[in-house]
Amino acid sequence: HICRRMAAKVAASGGAVHAFSDNSALSAALGRAVATAAASAADKFTVALSGGSLPKLLAAGLVGPDAGPEAAGIDWSKWHIFFVDERHVGLDHADSNYRACKELFFDKVPIQSKNIYTIDSTVGVGDAAAKYEVDLKKVFGADTSPASPPVFDLVLLGMGPDGHTASLFPGHPLLGESSKLVAPITDSPKPPPERITLTLPVINSCKVAMFVCTGESKAENLAKILSGLEALPAALVKPTAGSLAWYVDNAAVADWSKM
């Protein structure tokens, strides 16, 4: 018998690990946690979203069948949404993280479109990254810089089977990037090759970071990360003055649970 939810454990790498036997329970807990973070924000609630399976799981816990009473009280007018990373494609392209989030989440809540900050795919990827930095400064202040990074209220992250997060891949030079808030990448090992991504100093400046990770394909590398055994990109997410939590299913932590 597998419990629907295991008690949270603290990983050796830092961060509370919340494991669930099914996506419904995971989404419900994620929705509660996000709603709590939103309620604690003052005049605006700044969020950085990822793509992959995250938008579907998040939407289920905030506006779908797994949403609880906490979600019903969300003041959506306070939300300002950026993307942790984005593919250098049109907003209606099948690879667009914005499109996935719009169809699964944005279209179901009254977030003002002007508060959703998207990539400009009509310019080169380097210029697109620079323009996204300008958007960050509009929200977080003109003095926002690599020396004074934006402090997101919440950063929601996924992890690939290879341990990558955002568009920060194992062994890639961008893991050491500290002179930019938003970096272009032209050689992503996962298609499409051109993307923009928040850099690690920005991600690690957040108040709350939450990973959402499901499936047995993640188990091997997630065990290494949670055990502090390997410095894969996802393991480098360690908020300097914030909190870190993992929302995972039992399949994703199967190898870690045996260690």
PDB file of C-alpha atoms in Angstrom:
ATOM      1  CA  HIS A   1       0.000   0.000   0.000  1.00  0.00           C
ATOM      2  CA  ILE A   2       1.423   3.373  -1.051  1.00  0.00           C
ATOM      3  CA  CYS A   3       0.215   6.402   0.832  1.00  0.00           C
ATOM      4  CA  ARG A   4      -1.454   9.066  -1.261  1.00  0.00           C
ATOM      5  CA  ARG A   5       1.024  11.511   0.229  1.00  0.00           C
ATOM      6  CA  MET A   6       4.271  10.838   2.062  1.00  0.00           C
ATOM      7  CA  ALA A   7       5.370  13.180   4.817  1.00  0.00           C
ATOM      8  CA  ALA A   8       7.737  15.816   3.510  1.00  0.00           C
ATOM      9  CA  LYS A   9      11.398  14.865   3.804  1.00  0.00           C
ATOM     10  CA  VAL A  10      14.353  17.204   3.621  1.00  0.00           C
ATOM     11  CA  ALA A  11      16.815  16.305   0.899  1.00  0.00           C
ATOM     12  CA  ALA A  12      20.543  16.225   1.588  1.00  0.00           C
ATOM     13  CA  SER A  13      20.843  18.861  -1.125  1.00  0.00           C
ATOM     14  CA  GLY A  14      18.384  21.098   0.713  1.00  0.00           C
ATOM     15  CA  GLY A  15      14.691  21.638   0.193  1.00  0.00           C
ATOM     16  CA  ALA A  16      11.565  19.851   1.355  1.00  0.00           C
ATOM     17  CA  VAL A  17      10.444  16.924  -0.789  1.00  0.00           C
ATOM     18  CA  HIS A  18       6.695  16.352  -1.036  1.00  0.00           C
ATOM     19  CA  ALA A  19       5.910  13.047  -2.755  1.00  0.00           C
ATOM     20  CA  PHE A  20       2.496  11.907  -3.979  1.00  0.00           C
ATOM     21  CA  SER A  21       1.093   8.725  -5.444  1.00  0.00           C
ATOM     22  CA  ASP A  22      -0.883  10.499  -8.178  1.00  0.00           C
ATOM     23  CA  ASN A  23      -0.971  13.746 -10.109  1.00  0.00           C
ATOM     24  CA  SER A  24      -4.279  14.799  -8.572  1.00  0.00           C
ATOM     25  CA  ALA A  25      -2.840  14.894  -5.062  1.00  0.00           C
ATOM     26  CA  LEU A  26       0.313  16.601  -6.339  1.00  0.00           C
ATOM     27  CA  SER A  27      -1.681  19.296  -8.158  1.00  0.00           C
ATOM     28  CA  ALA A  28      -3.861  19.946  -5.108  1.00  0.00           C
ATOM     29  CA  ALA A  29      -0.813  20.442  -2.864  1.00  0.00           C
ATOM     30  CA  LEU A  30       0.965  22.563  -5.477  1.00  0.00           C
ATOM     31  CA  GLY A  31      -2.130  24.736  -5.849  1.00  0.00           C
ATOM     32  CA  ARG A  32      -2.315  25.272  -2.092  1.00  0.00           C
ATOM     33  CA  ALA A  33       1.361  26.209  -1.923  1.00  0.00           C
ATOM     34  CA  VAL A  34       1.127  28.659  -4.831  1.00  0.00           C
ATOM     35  CA  ALA A  35      -2.049  30.224  -3.434  1.00  0.00           C
ATOM     36  CA  THR A  36      -0.314  30.666  -0.073  1.00  0.00           C
ATOM     37  CA  ALA A  37       2.665  32.339  -1.735  1.00  0.00           C
ATOM     38  CA  ALA A  38       0.337  34.625  -3.692  1.00  0.00           C
ATOM     39  CA  ALA A  39      -1.557  35.607  -0.544  1.00  0.00           C
ATOM     40  CA  SER A  40       1.657  36.655   1.176  1.00  0.00           C
ATOM     41  CA  ALA A  41       2.609  39.075  -1.622  1.00  0.00           C
ATOM     42  CA  ALA A  42       1.856  42.746  -1.082  1.00  0.00           C
ATOM     43  CA  ASP A  43       0.995  44.897  -4.098  1.00  0.00           C
ATOM     44  CA  LYS A  44       2.157  42.510  -6.799  1.00  0.00           C
ATOM     45  CA  PHE A  45       2.941  38.823  -7.073  1.00  0.00           C
ATOM     46  CA  THR A  46       5.853  38.096  -9.412  1.00  0.00           C
ATOM     47  CA  VAL A  47       6.085  34.597 -10.848  1.00  0.00           C
ATOM     48  CA  ALA A  48       8.426  32.869 -13.285  1.00  0.00           C
ATOM     49  CA  LEU A  49       6.807  29.882 -15.011  1.00  0.00           C
ATOM     50  CA  SER A  50       8.290  26.904 -16.835  1.00  0.00           C
ATOM     51  CA  GLY A  51       6.848  24.738 -19.584  1.00  0.00           C
ATOM     52  CA  GLY A  52       6.737  20.969 -19.931  1.00  0.00           C
ATOM     53  CA  SER A  53       4.198  19.178 -17.737  1.00  0.00           C
ATOM     54  CA  LEU A  54       4.150  22.002 -15.197  1.00  0.00           C
ATOM     55  CA  PRO A  55       1.365  24.193 -16.713  1.00  0.00           C
ATOM     56  CA  LYS A  56      -1.098  21.298 -16.733  1.00  0.00           C
ATOM     57  CA  LEU A  57      -0.329  20.245 -13.161  1.00  0.00           C
ATOM     58  CA  LEU A  58      -0.413  23.850 -11.949  1.00  0.00           C
ATOM     59  CA  ALA A  59      -3.701  24.639 -13.679  1.00  0.00           C
ATOM     60  CA  ALA A  60      -5.343  21.542 -12.207  1.00  0.00           C
ATOM     61  CA  GLY A  61      -4.443  22.725  -8.709  1.00  0.00           C
ATOM     62  CA  LEU A  62      -5.458  26.365  -9.218  1.00  0.00           C
ATOM     63  CA  VAL A  63      -8.451  26.381 -11.554  1.00  0.00           C
ATOM     64  CA  GLY A  64      -9.139  22.704 -12.242  1.00  0.00           C
ATOM     65  CA  PRO A  65     -10.647  19.706 -10.477  1.00  0.00           C
ATOM     66  CA  ASP A  66      -7.953  19.616  -7.796  1.00  0.00           C
ATOM     67  CA  ALA A  67      -8.261  23.282  -6.789  1.00  0.00           C
ATOM     68  CA  GLY A  68      -9.037  23.914  -3.132  1.00  0.00           C
ATOM     69  CA  PRO A  69     -10.578  26.831  -1.242  1.00  0.00           C
ATOM     70  CA  GLU A  70      -7.218  28.621  -1.072  1.00  0.00           C
ATOM     71  CA  ALA A  71      -7.175  28.992  -4.852  1.00  0.00           C
ATOM     72  CA  ALA A  72     -10.643  30.515  -4.866  1.00  0.00           C
ATOM     73  CA  GLY A  73      -9.328  33.495  -2.942  1.00  0.00           C
ATOM     74  CA  ILE A  74      -6.494  34.390  -5.311  1.00  0.00           C
ATOM     75  CA  ASP A  75      -6.329  38.014  -6.424  1.00  0.00           C
ATOM     76  CA  TRP A  76      -5.249  37.531 -10.024  1.00  0.00           C
ATOM     77  CA  SER A  77      -4.858  41.267 -10.600  1.00  0.00           C
ATOM     78  CA  LYS A  78      -1.619  41.171  -8.569  1.00  0.00           C
ATOM     79  CA  TRP A  79       0.052  38.559 -10.774  1.00  0.00           C
ATOM     80  CA  HIS A  80       2.979  39.466 -13.034  1.00  0.00           C
ATOM     81  CA  ILE A  81       4.177  36.471 -15.011  1.00  0.00           C
ATOM     82  CA  PHE A  82       7.527  35.900 -16.677  1.00  0.00           C
ATOM     83  CA  PHE A  83       8.922  32.709 -18.154  1.00  0.00           C
ATOM     84  CA  VAL A  84      11.893  30.907 -16.662  1.00  0.00           C
ATOM     85  CA  ASP A  85      12.846  30.073 -20.225  1.00  0.00           C
ATOM     86  CA  GLU A  86      11.243  30.315 -23.620  1.00  0.00           C
ATOM     87  CA  ARG A  87      11.846  28.890 -27.036  1.00  0.00           C
ATOM     88  CA  HIS A  88      12.714  31.414 -29.762  1.00  0.00           C
ATOM     89  CA  VAL A  89       9.531  30.722 -31.708  1.00  0.00           C
ATOM     90  CA  GLY A  90       6.265  32.533 -32.340  1.00  0.00           C
ATOM     91  CA  LEU A  91       3.784  32.699 -29.483  1.00  0.00           C
ATOM     92  CA  ASP A  92       1.368  30.461 -31.381  1.00  0.00           C
ATOM     93  CA  HIS A  93       4.035  27.858 -32.209  1.00  0.00           C
ATOM     94  CA  ALA A  94       3.620  24.336 -30.833  1.00  0.00           C
ATOM     95  CA  ASP A  95       6.991  24.646 -29.024  1.00  0.00           C
ATOM     96  CA  SER A  96       6.061  27.882 -27.245  1.00  0.00           C
ATOM     97  CA  ASN A  97       5.925  27.704 -23.443  1.00  0.00           C
ATOM     98  CA  TYR A  98       3.623  30.726 -23.538  1.00  0.00           C
ATOM     99  CA  ARG A  99       1.170  28.911 -25.788  1.00  0.00           C
ATOM    100  CA  ALA A 100       1.056  25.898 -23.446  1.00  0.00           C
ATOM    101  CA  CYS A 101       0.514  28.125 -20.424  1.00  0.00           C
ATOM    102  CA  LYS A 102      -2.124  30.194 -22.231  1.00  0.00           C
ATOM    103  CA  GLU A 103      -4.176  27.206 -23.315  1.00  0.00           C
ATOM    104  CA  LEU A 104      -3.951  25.348 -20.011  1.00  0.00           C
ATOM    105  CA  PHE A 105      -3.888  28.205 -17.510  1.00  0.00           C
ATOM    106  CA  PHE A 106      -4.042  31.847 -18.623  1.00  0.00           C
ATOM    107  CA  ASP A 107      -7.285  31.453 -20.587  1.00  0.00           C
ATOM    108  CA  LYS A 108      -9.002  30.207 -17.423  1.00  0.00           C
ATOM    109  CA  VAL A 109      -8.062  33.049 -15.058  1.00  0.00           C
ATOM    110  CA  PRO A 110      -8.441  36.846 -15.176  1.00  0.00           C
ATOM    111  CA  ILE A 111      -4.735  37.683 -15.366  1.00  0.00           C
ATOM    112  CA  GLN A 112      -4.277  40.885 -17.326  1.00  0.00           C
ATOM    113  CA  SER A 113      -2.501  40.183 -20.604  1.00  0.00           C
ATOM    114  CA  LYS A 114      -0.266  43.222 -20.052  1.00  0.00           C
ATOM    115  CA  ASN A 115       1.072  41.467 -16.955  1.00  0.00           C
ATOM    116  CA  ILE A 116       2.228  38.418 -18.927  1.00  0.00           C
ATOM    117  CA  TYR A 117       5.699  39.090 -20.327  1.00  0.00           C
ATOM    118  CA  THR A 118       6.523  37.184 -23.491  1.00  0.00           C
ATOM    119  CA  ILE A 119       9.509  36.758 -25.779  1.00  0.00           C
ATOM    120  CA  ASP A 120       9.780  38.919 -28.897  1.00  0.00           C
ATOM    121  CA  SER A 121      10.492  36.262 -31.504  1.00  0.00           C
ATOM    122  CA  THR A 122      10.580  38.781 -34.367  1.00  0.00           C
ATOM    123  CA  VAL A 123      14.154  39.758 -33.439  1.00  0.00           C
ATOM    124  CA  GLY A 124      17.278  37.623 -33.121  1.00  0.00           C
ATOM    125  CA  VAL A 125      17.632  35.489 -30.019  1.00  0.00           C
ATOM    126  CA  GLY A 126      20.333  37.748 -28.540  1.00  0.00           C
ATOM    127  CA  ASP A 127      18.137  40.812 -28.944  1.00  0.00           C
ATOM    128  CA  ALA A 128      15.163  38.860 -27.590  1.00  0.00           C
ATOM    129  CA  ALA A 129      17.103  38.117 -24.396  1.00  0.00           C
ATOM    130  CA  ALA A 130      18.127  41.781 -24.062  1.00  0.00           C
ATOM    131  CA  LYS A 131      14.523  42.935 -24.538  1.00  0.00           C
ATOM    132  CA  TYR A 132      13.380  40.481 -21.869  1.00  0.00           C
ATOM    133  CA  GLU A 133      15.845  42.067 -19.453  1.00  0.00           C
ATOM    134  CA  VAL A 134      14.159  45.407 -20.191  1.00  0.00           C
ATOM    135  CA  ASP A 135      10.811  43.845 -19.251  1.00  0.00           C
ATOM    136  CA  LEU A 136      12.310  42.663 -15.960  1.00  0.00           C
ATOM    137  CA  LYS A 137      13.457  46.216 -15.208  1.00  0.00           C
ATOM    138  CA  LYS A 138       9.971  47.576 -15.906  1.00  0.00           C
ATOM    139  CA  VAL A 139       8.545  45.383 -13.162  1.00  0.00           C
ATOM    140  CA  PHE A 140      11.416  45.123 -10.681  1.00  0.00           C
ATOM    141  CA  GLY A 141      12.923  48.601 -11.114  1.00  0.00           C
ATOM    142  CA  ALA A 142      15.399  50.380 -13.361  1.00  0.00           C
ATOM    143  CA  ASP A 143      18.287  49.513 -11.041  1.00  0.00           C
ATOM    144  CA  THR A 144      17.750  45.788 -11.619  1.00  0.00           C
ATOM    145  CA  SER A 145      21.047  44.320 -12.820  1.00  0.00           C
ATOM    146  CA  PRO A 146      23.248  41.238 -12.458  1.00  0.00           C
ATOM    147  CA  ALA A 147      24.665  42.884  -9.324  1.00  0.00           C
ATOM    148  CA  SER A 148      21.123  43.491  -8.033  1.00  0.00           C
ATOM    149  CA  PRO A 149      18.956  40.732  -9.546  1.00  0.00           C
ATOM    150  CA  PRO A 150      15.171  40.738  -9.527  1.00  0.00           C
ATOM    151  CA  VAL A 151      13.633  38.954  -6.539  1.00  0.00           C
ATOM    152  CA  PHE A 152      10.746  36.845  -7.775  1.00  0.00           C
ATOM    153  CA  ASP A 153       8.104  35.909  -5.236  1.00  0.00           C
ATOM    154  CA  LEU A 154       7.913  32.470  -6.847  1.00  0.00           C
ATOM    155  CA  VAL A 155       9.870  30.527  -9.454  1.00  0.00           C
ATOM    156  CA  LEU A 156       8.241  27.328 -10.722  1.00  0.00           C
ATOM    157  CA  LEU A 157      10.653  24.876 -12.306  1.00  0.00           C
ATOM    158  CA  GLY A 158      10.684  21.530 -14.020  1.00  0.00           C
ATOM    159  CA  MET A 159      13.519  19.082 -14.535  1.00  0.00           C
ATOM    160  CA  GLY A 160      14.406  16.974 -17.550  1.00  0.00           C
ATOM    161  CA  PRO A 161      15.617  13.367 -17.331  1.00  0.00           C
ATOM    162  CA  ASP A 162      19.153  14.686 -17.902  1.00  0.00           C
ATOM    163  CA  GLY A 163      18.884  16.963 -14.869  1.00  0.00           C
ATOM    164  CA  HIS A 164      18.479  20.208 -16.820  1.00  0.00           C
ATOM    165  CA  THR A 165      16.199  22.969 -15.593  1.00  0.00           C
ATOM    166  CA  ALA A 166      15.123  26.150 -17.362  1.00  0.00           C
ATOM    167  CA  SER A 167      17.300  26.067 -20.511  1.00  0.00           C
ATOM    168  CA  LEU A 168      20.380  25.340 -18.430  1.00  0.00           C
ATOM    169  CA  PHE A 169      21.850  22.040 -19.580  1.00  0.00           C
ATOM    170  CA  PRO A 170      24.545  19.766 -18.098  1.00  0.00           C
ATOM    171  CA  GLY A 171      28.038  20.950 -18.965  1.00  0.00           C
ATOM    172  CA  HIS A 172      26.824  24.063 -20.780  1.00  0.00           C
ATOM    173  CA  PRO A 173      28.752  27.346 -20.338  1.00  0.00           C
ATOM    174  CA  LEU A 174      25.528  29.163 -19.389  1.00  0.00           C
ATOM    175  CA  LEU A 175      25.670  27.439 -16.004  1.00  0.00           C
ATOM    176  CA  GLY A 176      28.411  29.907 -15.114  1.00  0.00           C
ATOM    177  CA  GLU A 177      26.762  32.980 -16.639  1.00  0.00           C
ATOM    178  CA  SER A 178      26.683  35.839 -14.136  1.00  0.00           C
ATOM    179  CA  SER A 179      26.857  38.947 -16.331  1.00  0.00           C
ATOM    180  CA  LYS A 180      23.303  38.658 -17.675  1.00  0.00           C
ATOM    181  CA  LEU A 181      19.830  38.386 -16.171  1.00  0.00           C
ATOM    182  CA  VAL A 182      18.494  36.691 -19.291  1.00  0.00           C
ATOM    183  CA  ALA A 183      20.806  34.735 -21.565  1.00  0.00           C
ATOM    184  CA  PRO A 184      20.349  33.562 -25.155  1.00  0.00           C
ATOM    185  CA  ILE A 185      21.188  29.999 -26.073  1.00  0.00           C
ATOM    186  CA  THR A 186      21.725  28.933 -29.689  1.00  0.00           C
ATOM    187  CA  ASP A 187      22.915  25.357 -29.174  1.00  0.00           C
ATOM    188  CA  SER A 188      20.355  23.751 -26.901  1.00  0.00           C
ATOM    189  CA  PRO A 189      20.879  19.975 -26.930  1.00  0.00           C
ATOM    190  CA  LYS A 190      17.102  19.673 -26.818  1.00  0.00           C
ATOM    191  CA  PRO A 191      15.217  21.173 -29.776  1.00  0.00           C
ATOM    192  CA  PRO A 192      14.513  23.870 -30.650  1.00  0.00           C
ATOM    193  CA  PRO A 193      18.144  25.043 -30.395  1.00  0.00           C
ATOM    194  CA  GLU A 194      17.441  28.764 -29.919  1.00  0.00           C
ATOM    195  CA  ARG A 195      15.989  29.879 -26.574  1.00  0.00           C
ATOM    196  CA  ILE A 196      16.263  32.469 -23.850  1.00  0.00           C
ATOM    197  CA  THR A 197      16.607  31.606 -20.167  1.00  0.00           C
ATOM    198  CA  LEU A 198      16.822  33.249 -16.787  1.00  0.00           C
ATOM    199  CA  THR A 199      20.307  32.742 -15.395  1.00  0.00           C
ATOM    200  CA  LEU A 200      21.091  30.945 -12.149  1.00  0.00           C
ATOM    201  CA  PRO A 201      21.781  34.157 -10.173  1.00  0.00           C
ATOM    202  CA  VAL A 202      18.253  35.339 -11.012  1.00  0.00           C
ATOM    203  CA  ILE A 203      16.636  32.011 -10.154  1.00  0.00           C
ATOM    204  CA  ASN A 204      18.573  31.804  -6.889  1.00  0.00           C
ATOM    205  CA  SER A 205      17.488  35.303  -5.846  1.00  0.00           C
ATOM    206  CA  CYS A 206      13.837  34.257  -5.560  1.00  0.00           C
ATOM    207  CA  LYS A 207      11.825  34.089  -2.334  1.00  0.00           C
ATOM    208  CA  VAL A 208      10.381  30.657  -3.140  1.00  0.00           C
ATOM    209  CA  ALA A 209      11.487  28.047  -5.691  1.00  0.00           C
ATOM    210  CA  MET A 210       9.313  25.019  -6.378  1.00  0.00           C
ATOM    211  CA  PHE A 211      10.258  22.103  -8.605  1.00  0.00           C
ATOM    212  CA  VAL A 212       7.562  19.924 -10.122  1.00  0.00           C
ATOM    213  CA  CYS A 213       8.911  16.583 -11.264  1.00  0.00           C
ATOM    214  CA  THR A 214       7.022  13.440 -12.263  1.00  0.00           C
ATOM    215  CA  GLY A 215       7.727  10.118 -13.938  1.00  0.00           C
ATOM    216  CA  GLU A 216      10.227   7.284 -13.679  1.00  0.00           C
ATOM    217  CA  SER A 217      12.446   8.813 -16.395  1.00  0.00           C
ATOM    218  CA  LYS A 218      13.526  11.407 -13.787  1.00  0.00           C
ATOM    219  CA  ALA A 219      14.240   8.908 -10.992  1.00  0.00           C
ATOM    220  CA  GLU A 220      17.944   8.213 -11.543  1.00  0.00           C
ATOM    221  CA  ASN A 221      19.139  11.802 -11.745  1.00  0.00           C
ATOM    222  CA  LEU A 222      16.642  13.097  -9.206  1.00  0.00           C
ATOM    223  CA  ALA A 223      18.060  10.618  -6.678  1.00  0.00           C
ATOM    224  CA  LYS A 224      21.562  11.975  -7.354  1.00  0.00           C
ATOM    225  CA  ILE A 225      20.383  15.564  -6.952  1.00  0.00           C
ATOM    226  CA  LEU A 226      18.379  15.040  -3.767  1.00  0.00           C
ATOM    227  CA  SER A 227      21.216  13.038  -2.245  1.00  0.00           C
ATOM    228  CA  GLY A 228      23.715  15.790  -3.027  1.00  0.00           C
ATOM    229  CA  LEU A 229      25.799  13.432  -5.151  1.00  0.00           C
ATOM    230  CA  GLU A 230      25.926  15.261  -8.464  1.00  0.00           C
ATOM    231  CA  ALA A 231      25.951  18.950  -9.418  1.00  0.00           C
ATOM    232  CA  LEU A 232      23.501  18.687 -12.311  1.00  0.00           C
ATOM    233  CA  PRO A 233      21.839  21.981 -13.296  1.00  0.00           C
ATOM    234  CA  ALA A 234      18.726  21.387 -11.168  1.00  0.00           C
ATOM    235  CA  ALA A 235      20.994  20.804  -8.157  1.00  0.00           C
ATOM    236  CA  LEU A 236      22.423  24.304  -8.591  1.00  0.00           C
ATOM    237  CA  VAL A 237      19.068  25.865  -7.719  1.00  0.00           C
ATOM    238  CA  LYS A 238      19.650  26.910  -4.112  1.00  0.00           C
ATOM    239  CA  PRO A 239      17.888  30.186  -3.256  1.00  0.00           C
ATOM    240  CA  THR A 240      20.336  32.347  -1.325  1.00  0.00           C
ATOM    241  CA  ALA A 241      17.686  33.887   0.924  1.00  0.00           C
ATOM    242  CA  GLY A 242      14.593  31.902  -0.036  1.00  0.00           C
ATOM    243  CA  SER A 243      13.062  28.457   0.260  1.00  0.00           C
ATOM    244  CA  LEU A 244      13.184  25.413  -1.996  1.00  0.00           C
ATOM    245  CA  ALA A 245      10.595  22.652  -2.310  1.00  0.00           C
ATOM    246  CA  TRP A 246      10.098  19.658  -4.585  1.00  0.00           C
ATOM    247  CA  TYR A 247       6.650  18.426  -5.605  1.00  0.00           C
ATOM    248  CA  VAL A 248       7.132  14.961  -7.065  1.00  0.00           C
ATOM    249  CA  ASP A 249       5.330  11.722  -7.669  1.00  0.00           C
ATOM    250  CA  ASN A 250       6.424   8.423  -6.176  1.00  0.00           C
ATOM    251  CA  ALA A 251       7.836   7.256  -9.518  1.00  0.00           C
ATOM    252  CA  ALA A 252      10.225  10.208  -9.696  1.00  0.00           C
ATOM    253  CA  VAL A 253      11.607   9.565  -6.190  1.00  0.00           C
ATOM    254  CA  ALA A 254      11.621   5.776  -6.354  1.00  0.00           C
ATOM    255  CA  ASP A 255      15.431   5.570  -6.570  1.00  0.00           C
ATOM    256  CA  TRP A 256      15.944   8.223  -3.876  1.00  0.00           C
ATOM    257  CA  SER A 257      13.561   6.434  -1.524  1.00  0.00           C
ATOM    258  CA  LYS A 258      15.802   3.350  -1.699  1.00  0.00           C
ATOM    259  CA  MET A 259      18.957   5.261  -0.771  1.00  0.00           C
TER     260      MET A 259
END
